Amino acid sequence: MMDKTLYTVTVYSENQVGLLNQISIIFTRRRLNIESLSVSASAIEGVHKFTITTWSDLDTMIKVVKQIEKKIDVLKAFYYTDDEIVYQEVALYKVATDKLLDDSSIEELVRRHNARILEVNRTYTVIEKSGHPEETQQLFEELSKYGVMQFVRSGRVAITKSTVEHVSIFLEEQEGRRNNGENR
């Protein structure tokens, strides 16, 4: 059995209905579970960025990215290991306010985890923490003694450590090819 690594796949695309389904089918056919998924507008106008994490081996990742790039609405796809990117997740925790008020150590807990309180009302308090999954999980475990009413963690958001934006270079090359084709 091959060693599995957690890969972060970034997909740059036009914002088209059904593309998420097409991409997820590629992972399903290869029997890869999507660990986290985040989709948003990118820094490039009109281009959206999918950030997907999955455990896989390198050969499979190369094939998955090539398959994703065959989709008509996909501009470019890349895969990275954790040491090639800077990444974070956001977690929200809802805890009963009365339990927090009864125990003064909650303030120290929130400070120690560099978390922040987003909302307090008579019924519940919402706490936010950004960080790596281990960090947000650790806070969840420590808050559990207060009775966590709800907990949610976002998908990974990531940027590369590279000094260049690879998709920008790709788009510039495409534009150059189009312009050269028009000049002939």
Short mmCIF file of N, CA and C in Angstrom, two decimals:
data_model
loop_
_atom_site.label_atom_id
_atom_site.label_comp_id
_atom_site.label_asym_id
_atom_site.label_seq_id
_atom_site.Cartn_x
_atom_site.Cartn_y
_atom_site.Cartn_z
N MET A 1 0.84 -1.19 0.00
CA MET A 1 0.00 0.00 0.00
C MET A 1 0.88 1.25 0.00
N MET A 2 0.52 2.22 -0.82
CA MET A 2 1.29 3.45 -0.92
C MET A 2 0.99 4.38 0.25
N ASP A 3 1.99 5.20 0.60
CA ASP A 3 1.77 6.18 1.65
C ASP A 3 0.81 7.27 1.17
N LYS A 4 -0.06 7.69 2.04
CA LYS A 4 -1.02 8.74 1.72
C LYS A 4 -0.54 10.05 2.34
N THR A 5 -0.70 11.12 1.59
CA THR A 5 -0.35 12.47 2.01
C THR A 5 -1.59 13.33 1.89
N LEU A 6 -1.74 14.30 2.78
CA LEU A 6 -2.86 15.24 2.64
C LEU A 6 -2.46 16.27 1.59
N TYR A 7 -3.19 16.29 0.51
CA TYR A 7 -2.96 17.25 -0.58
C TYR A 7 -4.05 18.31 -0.57
N THR A 8 -3.65 19.51 -0.94
CA THR A 8 -4.59 20.60 -1.15
C THR A 8 -4.63 20.86 -2.64
N VAL A 9 -5.79 20.71 -3.23
CA VAL A 9 -5.98 20.93 -4.66
C VAL A 9 -6.67 22.28 -4.82
N THR A 10 -6.10 23.14 -5.66
CA THR A 10 -6.76 24.40 -5.97
C THR A 10 -7.17 24.37 -7.43
N VAL A 11 -8.40 24.77 -7.68
CA VAL A 11 -8.96 24.77 -9.02
C VAL A 11 -9.46 26.18 -9.31
N TYR A 12 -9.00 26.74 -10.41
CA TYR A 12 -9.43 28.07 -10.84
C TYR A 12 -10.38 27.87 -12.02
N SER A 13 -11.53 28.52 -11.93
CA SER A 13 -12.54 28.29 -12.96
C SER A 13 -13.42 29.51 -13.14
N GLU A 14 -14.23 29.42 -14.19
CA GLU A 14 -15.32 30.36 -14.35
C GLU A 14 -16.40 29.90 -13.37
N ASN A 15 -17.28 30.79 -13.00
CA ASN A 15 -18.33 30.46 -12.04
C ASN A 15 -19.52 29.87 -12.78
N GLN A 16 -19.53 28.56 -12.96
CA GLN A 16 -20.57 27.89 -13.73
C GLN A 16 -21.33 26.88 -12.89
N VAL A 17 -22.63 26.83 -13.12
CA VAL A 17 -23.49 25.88 -12.43
C VAL A 17 -23.07 24.46 -12.80
N GLY A 18 -22.99 23.59 -11.81
CA GLY A 18 -22.71 22.18 -12.05
C GLY A 18 -21.24 21.80 -12.03
N LEU A 19 -20.32 22.79 -12.00
CA LEU A 19 -18.91 22.46 -12.03
C LEU A 19 -18.46 21.75 -10.75
N LEU A 20 -18.99 22.17 -9.62
CA LEU A 20 -18.63 21.50 -8.37
C LEU A 20 -18.99 20.01 -8.44
N ASN A 21 -20.13 19.70 -8.98
CA ASN A 21 -20.54 18.31 -9.14
C ASN A 21 -19.58 17.55 -10.05
N GLN A 22 -19.19 18.16 -11.16
CA GLN A 22 -18.26 17.52 -12.09
C GLN A 22 -16.91 17.24 -11.43
N ILE A 23 -16.45 18.19 -10.63
CA ILE A 23 -15.16 18.02 -9.94
C ILE A 23 -15.26 16.94 -8.87
N SER A 24 -16.34 16.96 -8.10
CA SER A 24 -16.48 15.96 -7.03
C SER A 24 -16.59 14.55 -7.59
N ILE A 25 -17.15 14.39 -8.78
CA ILE A 25 -17.25 13.07 -9.42
C ILE A 25 -15.86 12.51 -9.71
N ILE A 26 -14.92 13.39 -10.08
CA ILE A 26 -13.55 12.95 -10.35
C ILE A 26 -12.95 12.32 -9.09
N PHE A 27 -13.18 12.95 -7.94
CA PHE A 27 -12.67 12.41 -6.68
C PHE A 27 -13.37 11.09 -6.35
N THR A 28 -14.68 11.04 -6.56
CA THR A 28 -15.46 9.84 -6.26
C THR A 28 -14.99 8.65 -7.10
N ARG A 29 -14.77 8.88 -8.38
CA ARG A 29 -14.34 7.78 -9.27
C ARG A 29 -12.98 7.22 -8.85
N ARG A 30 -12.16 8.05 -8.25
CA ARG A 30 -10.84 7.59 -7.80
C ARG A 30 -10.87 7.12 -6.35
N ARG A 31 -12.07 7.08 -5.78
CA ARG A 31 -12.27 6.64 -4.39
C ARG A 31 -11.50 7.51 -3.40
N LEU A 32 -11.52 8.82 -3.66
CA LEU A 32 -10.87 9.79 -2.77
C LEU A 32 -11.95 10.54 -2.00
N ASN A 33 -11.83 10.56 -0.71
CA ASN A 33 -12.76 11.31 0.12
C ASN A 33 -12.31 12.76 0.18
N ILE A 34 -13.23 13.68 -0.03
CA ILE A 34 -12.92 15.09 0.12
C ILE A 34 -13.01 15.42 1.60
N GLU A 35 -11.87 15.81 2.18
CA GLU A 35 -11.80 16.13 3.61
C GLU A 35 -12.40 17.50 3.91
N SER A 36 -12.07 18.49 3.05
CA SER A 36 -12.65 19.82 3.20
C SER A 36 -12.77 20.46 1.83
N LEU A 37 -13.68 21.41 1.73
CA LEU A 37 -13.95 22.08 0.46
C LEU A 37 -14.34 23.52 0.74
N SER A 38 -13.73 24.42 0.02
CA SER A 38 -14.04 25.83 0.14
C SER A 38 -14.05 26.42 -1.26
N VAL A 39 -15.04 27.24 -1.57
CA VAL A 39 -15.13 27.87 -2.89
C VAL A 39 -15.42 29.35 -2.68
N SER A 40 -14.68 30.18 -3.41
CA SER A 40 -14.94 31.62 -3.33
C SER A 40 -14.38 32.31 -4.56
N ALA A 41 -14.70 33.58 -4.69
CA ALA A 41 -14.09 34.39 -5.74
C ALA A 41 -12.59 34.48 -5.46
N SER A 42 -11.79 34.57 -6.49
CA SER A 42 -10.34 34.70 -6.32
C SER A 42 -9.94 36.16 -6.48
N ALA A 43 -8.66 36.42 -6.45
CA ALA A 43 -8.15 37.79 -6.63
C ALA A 43 -8.29 38.25 -8.08
N ILE A 44 -8.56 37.31 -8.98
CA ILE A 44 -8.70 37.64 -10.40
C ILE A 44 -10.18 37.78 -10.71
N GLU A 45 -10.57 38.91 -11.25
CA GLU A 45 -11.98 39.18 -11.53
C GLU A 45 -12.57 38.12 -12.46
N GLY A 46 -13.73 37.60 -12.09
CA GLY A 46 -14.41 36.61 -12.90
C GLY A 46 -13.92 35.18 -12.71
N VAL A 47 -12.93 34.98 -11.85
CA VAL A 47 -12.36 33.66 -11.63
C VAL A 47 -12.65 33.22 -10.20
N HIS A 48 -13.14 32.00 -10.05
CA HIS A 48 -13.40 31.43 -8.74
C HIS A 48 -12.34 30.40 -8.39
N LYS A 49 -12.15 30.20 -7.08
CA LYS A 49 -11.12 29.27 -6.61
C LYS A 49 -11.77 28.23 -5.70
N PHE A 50 -11.56 26.97 -6.07
CA PHE A 50 -11.97 25.84 -5.25
C PHE A 50 -10.72 25.41 -4.47
N THR A 51 -10.86 25.18 -3.19
CA THR A 51 -9.77 24.64 -2.38
C THR A 51 -10.29 23.34 -1.78
N ILE A 52 -9.66 22.24 -2.17
CA ILE A 52 -10.13 20.90 -1.79
C ILE A 52 -8.97 20.16 -1.14
N THR A 53 -9.25 19.50 -0.01
CA THR A 53 -8.21 18.66 0.60
C THR A 53 -8.64 17.20 0.53
N THR A 54 -7.64 16.34 0.31
CA THR A 54 -7.88 14.90 0.24
C THR A 54 -6.59 14.16 0.54
N TRP A 55 -6.72 12.96 1.10
CA TRP A 55 -5.58 12.08 1.34
C TRP A 55 -5.37 11.24 0.09
N SER A 56 -4.14 11.23 -0.42
CA SER A 56 -3.86 10.48 -1.64
C SER A 56 -2.37 10.23 -1.79
N ASP A 57 -2.02 9.55 -2.86
CA ASP A 57 -0.61 9.40 -3.22
C ASP A 57 -0.33 10.33 -4.40
N LEU A 58 0.93 10.57 -4.69
CA LEU A 58 1.33 11.54 -5.71
C LEU A 58 0.82 11.15 -7.10
N ASP A 59 0.95 9.90 -7.48
CA ASP A 59 0.51 9.48 -8.82
C ASP A 59 -0.98 9.76 -9.03
N THR A 60 -1.78 9.44 -8.04
CA THR A 60 -3.22 9.68 -8.14
C THR A 60 -3.51 11.17 -8.21
N MET A 61 -2.79 11.98 -7.43
CA MET A 61 -3.01 13.42 -7.45
C MET A 61 -2.72 14.02 -8.82
N ILE A 62 -1.64 13.57 -9.43
CA ILE A 62 -1.30 14.06 -10.77
C ILE A 62 -2.43 13.74 -11.75
N LYS A 63 -2.96 12.53 -11.68
CA LYS A 63 -4.06 12.13 -12.56
C LYS A 63 -5.33 12.92 -12.29
N VAL A 64 -5.63 13.14 -11.02
CA VAL A 64 -6.84 13.89 -10.65
C VAL A 64 -6.76 15.32 -11.21
N VAL A 65 -5.63 15.97 -11.02
CA VAL A 65 -5.48 17.36 -11.50
C VAL A 65 -5.60 17.41 -13.03
N LYS A 66 -5.02 16.45 -13.72
CA LYS A 66 -5.13 16.40 -15.19
C LYS A 66 -6.59 16.22 -15.62
N GLN A 67 -7.32 15.36 -14.90
CA GLN A 67 -8.73 15.15 -15.23
C GLN A 67 -9.54 16.41 -14.98
N ILE A 68 -9.27 17.08 -13.87
CA ILE A 68 -9.99 18.32 -13.55
C ILE A 68 -9.76 19.35 -14.64
N GLU A 69 -8.52 19.46 -15.11
CA GLU A 69 -8.20 20.47 -16.13
C GLU A 69 -8.86 20.20 -17.47
N LYS A 70 -9.36 18.98 -17.69
CA LYS A 70 -10.06 18.67 -18.94
C LYS A 70 -11.46 19.27 -18.97
N LYS A 71 -11.99 19.65 -17.82
CA LYS A 71 -13.33 20.23 -17.76
C LYS A 71 -13.31 21.59 -18.44
N ILE A 72 -14.32 21.86 -19.24
CA ILE A 72 -14.35 23.06 -20.08
C ILE A 72 -14.27 24.36 -19.29
N ASP A 73 -14.93 24.44 -18.14
CA ASP A 73 -14.96 25.68 -17.37
C ASP A 73 -13.76 25.86 -16.44
N VAL A 74 -12.89 24.87 -16.38
CA VAL A 74 -11.71 24.95 -15.52
C VAL A 74 -10.57 25.64 -16.28
N LEU A 75 -10.00 26.65 -15.65
CA LEU A 75 -8.87 27.35 -16.26
C LEU A 75 -7.57 26.62 -15.96
N LYS A 76 -7.36 26.27 -14.69
CA LYS A 76 -6.12 25.62 -14.28
C LYS A 76 -6.34 24.99 -12.91
N ALA A 77 -5.63 23.89 -12.64
CA ALA A 77 -5.69 23.23 -11.34
C ALA A 77 -4.27 22.91 -10.89
N PHE A 78 -4.07 22.91 -9.58
CA PHE A 78 -2.77 22.64 -8.99
C PHE A 78 -2.97 21.76 -7.76
N TYR A 79 -1.91 21.08 -7.34
CA TYR A 79 -1.94 20.35 -6.07
C TYR A 79 -0.72 20.74 -5.26
N TYR A 80 -0.90 20.75 -3.93
CA TYR A 80 0.17 21.17 -3.03
C TYR A 80 0.18 20.28 -1.79
N THR A 81 1.34 20.19 -1.18
CA THR A 81 1.44 19.58 0.15
C THR A 81 1.44 20.74 1.16
N ASP A 82 1.25 20.42 2.42
CA ASP A 82 1.13 21.46 3.45
C ASP A 82 2.35 22.37 3.54
N ASP A 83 3.53 21.86 3.22
CA ASP A 83 4.73 22.70 3.33
C ASP A 83 4.86 23.71 2.18
N GLU A 84 3.99 23.63 1.17
CA GLU A 84 4.03 24.55 0.04
C GLU A 84 3.00 25.68 0.13
N ILE A 85 2.18 25.64 1.18
CA ILE A 85 1.09 26.62 1.30
C ILE A 85 1.00 27.18 2.71
N VAL A 86 0.28 28.29 2.81
CA VAL A 86 -0.14 28.84 4.10
C VAL A 86 -1.65 28.64 4.13
N TYR A 87 -2.14 28.02 5.19
CA TYR A 87 -3.57 27.70 5.23
C TYR A 87 -4.15 27.91 6.61
N GLN A 88 -5.46 28.08 6.63
CA GLN A 88 -6.22 28.27 7.86
C GLN A 88 -7.63 27.72 7.66
N GLU A 89 -8.28 27.50 8.78
CA GLU A 89 -9.71 27.21 8.82
C GLU A 89 -10.32 28.10 9.90
N VAL A 90 -11.60 28.28 9.83
CA VAL A 90 -12.31 29.05 10.85
C VAL A 90 -13.30 28.11 11.52
N ALA A 91 -13.38 28.20 12.85
CA ALA A 91 -14.34 27.38 13.60
C ALA A 91 -15.21 28.29 14.46
N LEU A 92 -16.46 27.91 14.59
CA LEU A 92 -17.41 28.61 15.46
C LEU A 92 -17.92 27.62 16.50
N TYR A 93 -18.03 28.11 17.73
CA TYR A 93 -18.49 27.29 18.86
C TYR A 93 -19.62 28.04 19.53
N LYS A 94 -20.73 27.36 19.79
CA LYS A 94 -21.84 27.96 20.55
C LYS A 94 -21.91 27.26 21.89
N VAL A 95 -21.79 28.06 22.96
CA VAL A 95 -21.78 27.53 24.32
C VAL A 95 -22.84 28.28 25.12
N ALA A 96 -23.49 27.59 26.04
CA ALA A 96 -24.51 28.22 26.89
C ALA A 96 -23.87 29.34 27.73
N THR A 97 -24.44 30.52 27.65
CA THR A 97 -23.89 31.68 28.34
C THR A 97 -23.84 31.47 29.85
N ASP A 98 -24.88 30.90 30.43
CA ASP A 98 -24.90 30.75 31.89
C ASP A 98 -23.74 29.87 32.38
N LYS A 99 -23.36 28.86 31.61
CA LYS A 99 -22.23 28.02 32.01
C LYS A 99 -20.92 28.79 31.97
N LEU A 100 -20.81 29.67 30.99
CA LEU A 100 -19.59 30.49 30.88
C LEU A 100 -19.49 31.50 32.01
N LEU A 101 -20.63 32.06 32.40
CA LEU A 101 -20.64 33.06 33.47
C LEU A 101 -20.33 32.44 34.83
N ASP A 102 -20.69 31.16 34.97
CA ASP A 102 -20.46 30.48 36.24
C ASP A 102 -18.99 30.09 36.45
N ASP A 103 -18.21 30.06 35.38
CA ASP A 103 -16.81 29.63 35.48
C ASP A 103 -15.91 30.71 34.89
N SER A 104 -15.15 31.36 35.72
CA SER A 104 -14.32 32.49 35.27
C SER A 104 -13.13 32.06 34.41
N SER A 105 -12.84 30.78 34.32
CA SER A 105 -11.69 30.34 33.53
C SER A 105 -11.93 30.43 32.02
N ILE A 106 -13.18 30.69 31.61
CA ILE A 106 -13.46 30.76 30.17
C ILE A 106 -12.72 31.92 29.52
N GLU A 107 -12.59 33.04 30.21
CA GLU A 107 -11.85 34.18 29.64
C GLU A 107 -10.41 33.78 29.36
N GLU A 108 -9.79 33.09 30.29
CA GLU A 108 -8.40 32.64 30.12
C GLU A 108 -8.31 31.64 28.96
N LEU A 109 -9.30 30.77 28.84
CA LEU A 109 -9.33 29.78 27.77
C LEU A 109 -9.41 30.46 26.40
N VAL A 110 -10.29 31.43 26.27
CA VAL A 110 -10.45 32.17 25.01
C VAL A 110 -9.15 32.90 24.67
N ARG A 111 -8.54 33.55 25.64
CA ARG A 111 -7.27 34.26 25.40
C ARG A 111 -6.14 33.32 25.03
N ARG A 112 -6.04 32.21 25.73
CA ARG A 112 -4.96 31.26 25.47
C ARG A 112 -5.02 30.70 24.06
N HIS A 113 -6.22 30.55 23.54
CA HIS A 113 -6.40 30.01 22.19
C HIS A 113 -6.49 31.10 21.11
N ASN A 114 -6.25 32.35 21.51
CA ASN A 114 -6.37 33.47 20.56
C ASN A 114 -7.70 33.43 19.82
N ALA A 115 -8.74 33.08 20.54
CA ALA A 115 -10.09 33.06 19.98
C ALA A 115 -10.75 34.40 20.31
N ARG A 116 -11.92 34.59 19.80
CA ARG A 116 -12.65 35.81 20.14
C ARG A 116 -14.14 35.52 20.26
N ILE A 117 -14.78 36.32 21.04
CA ILE A 117 -16.22 36.17 21.25
C ILE A 117 -16.93 37.03 20.22
N LEU A 118 -17.80 36.40 19.43
CA LEU A 118 -18.52 37.12 18.38
C LEU A 118 -19.86 37.65 18.84
N GLU A 119 -20.53 36.88 19.70
CA GLU A 119 -21.87 37.29 20.15
C GLU A 119 -22.14 36.70 21.51
N VAL A 120 -22.77 37.52 22.33
CA VAL A 120 -23.21 37.06 23.65
C VAL A 120 -24.66 37.49 23.81
N ASN A 121 -25.51 36.56 24.18
CA ASN A 121 -26.88 36.92 24.58
C ASN A 121 -27.24 36.07 25.80
N ARG A 122 -28.43 36.17 26.27
CA ARG A 122 -28.82 35.47 27.50
C ARG A 122 -28.73 33.95 27.36
N THR A 123 -28.92 33.45 26.16
CA THR A 123 -28.98 32.00 25.94
C THR A 123 -27.63 31.39 25.59
N TYR A 124 -26.92 32.02 24.67
CA TYR A 124 -25.68 31.42 24.19
C TYR A 124 -24.61 32.46 23.90
N THR A 125 -23.38 31.97 23.78
CA THR A 125 -22.23 32.78 23.39
C THR A 125 -21.57 32.08 22.21
N VAL A 126 -21.22 32.86 21.18
CA VAL A 126 -20.55 32.31 20.01
C VAL A 126 -19.09 32.75 20.04
N ILE A 127 -18.21 31.76 19.94
CA ILE A 127 -16.77 31.99 19.97
C ILE A 127 -16.21 31.60 18.61
N GLU A 128 -15.24 32.38 18.12
CA GLU A 128 -14.60 32.10 16.84
C GLU A 128 -13.11 31.84 17.04
N LYS A 129 -12.60 30.86 16.31
CA LYS A 129 -11.17 30.54 16.34
C LYS A 129 -10.72 30.24 14.93
N SER A 130 -9.64 30.87 14.49
CA SER A 130 -9.05 30.49 13.22
C SER A 130 -7.73 29.80 13.50
N GLY A 131 -7.36 28.86 12.64
CA GLY A 131 -6.13 28.13 12.83
C GLY A 131 -6.13 26.85 12.03
N HIS A 132 -5.20 25.98 12.35
CA HIS A 132 -5.14 24.67 11.72
C HIS A 132 -6.15 23.75 12.40
N PRO A 133 -6.55 22.67 11.75
CA PRO A 133 -7.58 21.79 12.32
C PRO A 133 -7.26 21.30 13.74
N GLU A 134 -5.99 21.02 14.01
CA GLU A 134 -5.62 20.53 15.35
C GLU A 134 -5.92 21.61 16.40
N GLU A 135 -5.71 22.87 16.05
CA GLU A 135 -5.92 23.97 17.00
C GLU A 135 -7.41 24.18 17.26
N THR A 136 -8.21 24.15 16.20
CA THR A 136 -9.65 24.36 16.39
C THR A 136 -10.27 23.15 17.10
N GLN A 137 -9.74 21.97 16.87
CA GLN A 137 -10.23 20.77 17.56
C GLN A 137 -9.86 20.82 19.04
N GLN A 138 -8.67 21.29 19.34
CA GLN A 138 -8.23 21.40 20.74
C GLN A 138 -9.15 22.33 21.53
N LEU A 139 -9.51 23.47 20.94
CA LEU A 139 -10.42 24.38 21.63
C LEU A 139 -11.79 23.72 21.81
N PHE A 140 -12.25 22.99 20.80
CA PHE A 140 -13.52 22.28 20.93
C PHE A 140 -13.49 21.33 22.13
N GLU A 141 -12.41 20.58 22.24
CA GLU A 141 -12.30 19.62 23.34
C GLU A 141 -12.29 20.32 24.70
N GLU A 142 -11.61 21.46 24.80
CA GLU A 142 -11.57 22.18 26.07
C GLU A 142 -12.90 22.85 26.39
N LEU A 143 -13.62 23.30 25.36
CA LEU A 143 -14.93 23.91 25.58
C LEU A 143 -16.01 22.87 25.88
N SER A 144 -15.76 21.63 25.51
CA SER A 144 -16.76 20.58 25.69
C SER A 144 -17.19 20.42 27.14
N LYS A 145 -16.31 20.73 28.09
CA LYS A 145 -16.70 20.62 29.50
C LYS A 145 -17.76 21.67 29.88
N TYR A 146 -17.93 22.69 29.05
CA TYR A 146 -18.97 23.69 29.27
C TYR A 146 -20.25 23.34 28.51
N GLY A 147 -20.19 22.29 27.70
CA GLY A 147 -21.36 21.88 26.93
C GLY A 147 -21.48 22.65 25.63
N VAL A 148 -20.76 22.25 24.61
CA VAL A 148 -20.84 22.92 23.31
C VAL A 148 -22.19 22.57 22.67
N MET A 149 -22.98 23.60 22.39
CA MET A 149 -24.29 23.42 21.79
C MET A 149 -24.19 23.17 20.28
N GLN A 150 -23.26 23.88 19.64
CA GLN A 150 -23.02 23.71 18.21
C GLN A 150 -21.54 23.95 17.94
N PHE A 151 -21.05 23.28 16.91
CA PHE A 151 -19.66 23.44 16.49
C PHE A 151 -19.60 23.27 14.98
N VAL A 152 -18.89 24.14 14.31
CA VAL A 152 -18.71 24.02 12.87
C VAL A 152 -17.32 24.53 12.51
N ARG A 153 -16.73 23.85 11.55
CA ARG A 153 -15.41 24.26 11.08
C ARG A 153 -15.51 24.44 9.56
N SER A 154 -14.93 25.51 9.06
CA SER A 154 -14.96 25.77 7.62
C SER A 154 -14.00 24.84 6.89
N GLY A 155 -14.08 24.86 5.59
CA GLY A 155 -13.06 24.19 4.79
C GLY A 155 -11.79 25.02 4.80
N ARG A 156 -10.74 24.41 4.36
CA ARG A 156 -9.43 25.07 4.30
C ARG A 156 -9.44 26.20 3.28
N VAL A 157 -8.82 27.29 3.64
CA VAL A 157 -8.48 28.34 2.68
C VAL A 157 -6.96 28.38 2.65
N ALA A 158 -6.39 28.56 1.46
CA ALA A 158 -4.94 28.45 1.34
C ALA A 158 -4.41 29.35 0.24
N ILE A 159 -3.18 29.80 0.45
CA ILE A 159 -2.43 30.49 -0.59
C ILE A 159 -1.04 29.86 -0.63
N THR A 160 -0.41 29.95 -1.77
CA THR A 160 0.90 29.32 -1.92
C THR A 160 1.98 30.17 -1.29
N LYS A 161 3.09 29.53 -0.95
CA LYS A 161 4.25 30.25 -0.45
C LYS A 161 5.08 30.81 -1.60
N SER A 162 4.72 30.44 -2.81
CA SER A 162 5.43 30.90 -4.00
C SER A 162 5.33 32.42 -4.12
N THR A 163 6.34 33.03 -4.70
CA THR A 163 6.33 34.48 -4.89
C THR A 163 5.54 34.90 -6.11
N VAL A 164 5.10 33.93 -6.91
CA VAL A 164 4.28 34.23 -8.09
C VAL A 164 2.95 33.49 -7.98
N GLU A 165 1.95 34.04 -8.63
CA GLU A 165 0.64 33.40 -8.69
C GLU A 165 0.59 32.62 -10.00
N HIS A 166 0.68 31.29 -9.89
CA HIS A 166 0.79 30.44 -11.08
C HIS A 166 -0.39 30.59 -12.03
N VAL A 167 -1.57 30.79 -11.53
CA VAL A 167 -2.73 30.91 -12.41
C VAL A 167 -2.65 32.23 -13.19
N SER A 168 -2.09 33.28 -12.60
CA SER A 168 -1.93 34.55 -13.32
C SER A 168 -0.98 34.37 -14.49
N ILE A 169 0.12 33.65 -14.27
CA ILE A 169 1.07 33.39 -15.35
C ILE A 169 0.40 32.60 -16.47
N PHE A 170 -0.39 31.58 -16.08
CA PHE A 170 -1.11 30.78 -17.06
C PHE A 170 -2.06 31.66 -17.88
N LEU A 171 -2.81 32.53 -17.23
CA LEU A 171 -3.76 33.40 -17.94
C LEU A 171 -3.04 34.37 -18.87
N GLU A 172 -1.91 34.90 -18.42
CA GLU A 172 -1.11 35.79 -19.28
C GLU A 172 -0.61 35.04 -20.51
N GLU A 173 -0.16 33.81 -20.34
CA GLU A 173 0.30 33.00 -21.47
C GLU A 173 -0.84 32.74 -22.44
N GLN A 174 -2.03 32.45 -21.91
CA GLN A 174 -3.20 32.21 -22.76
C GLN A 174 -3.53 33.47 -23.57
N GLU A 175 -3.50 34.61 -22.91
CA GLU A 175 -3.79 35.88 -23.57
C GLU A 175 -2.76 36.15 -24.66
N GLY A 176 -1.48 35.85 -24.39
CA GLY A 176 -0.42 36.01 -25.38
C GLY A 176 -0.65 35.13 -26.59
N ARG A 177 -1.07 33.90 -26.36
CA ARG A 177 -1.36 32.98 -27.48
C ARG A 177 -2.51 33.49 -28.32
N ARG A 178 -3.55 34.00 -27.65
CA ARG A 178 -4.71 34.54 -28.38
C ARG A 178 -4.29 35.74 -29.24
N ASN A 179 -3.49 36.62 -28.63
CA ASN A 179 -3.04 37.82 -29.37
C ASN A 179 -2.15 37.43 -30.54
N ASN A 180 -1.28 36.44 -30.38
CA ASN A 180 -0.42 35.99 -31.48
C ASN A 180 -1.26 35.37 -32.59
N GLY A 181 -2.32 34.66 -32.23
CA GLY A 181 -3.20 34.06 -33.22
C GLY A 181 -3.95 35.11 -34.02
N GLU A 182 -4.31 36.23 -33.38
CA GLU A 182 -5.01 37.32 -34.06
C GLU A 182 -4.08 38.10 -34.98
N ASN A 183 -2.80 38.14 -34.67
CA ASN A 183 -1.82 38.91 -35.44
C ASN A 183 -1.33 38.16 -36.68
N ARG A 184 -1.74 36.93 -36.86
CA ARG A 184 -1.27 36.16 -38.02
C ARG A 184 -2.07 36.44 -39.23
#
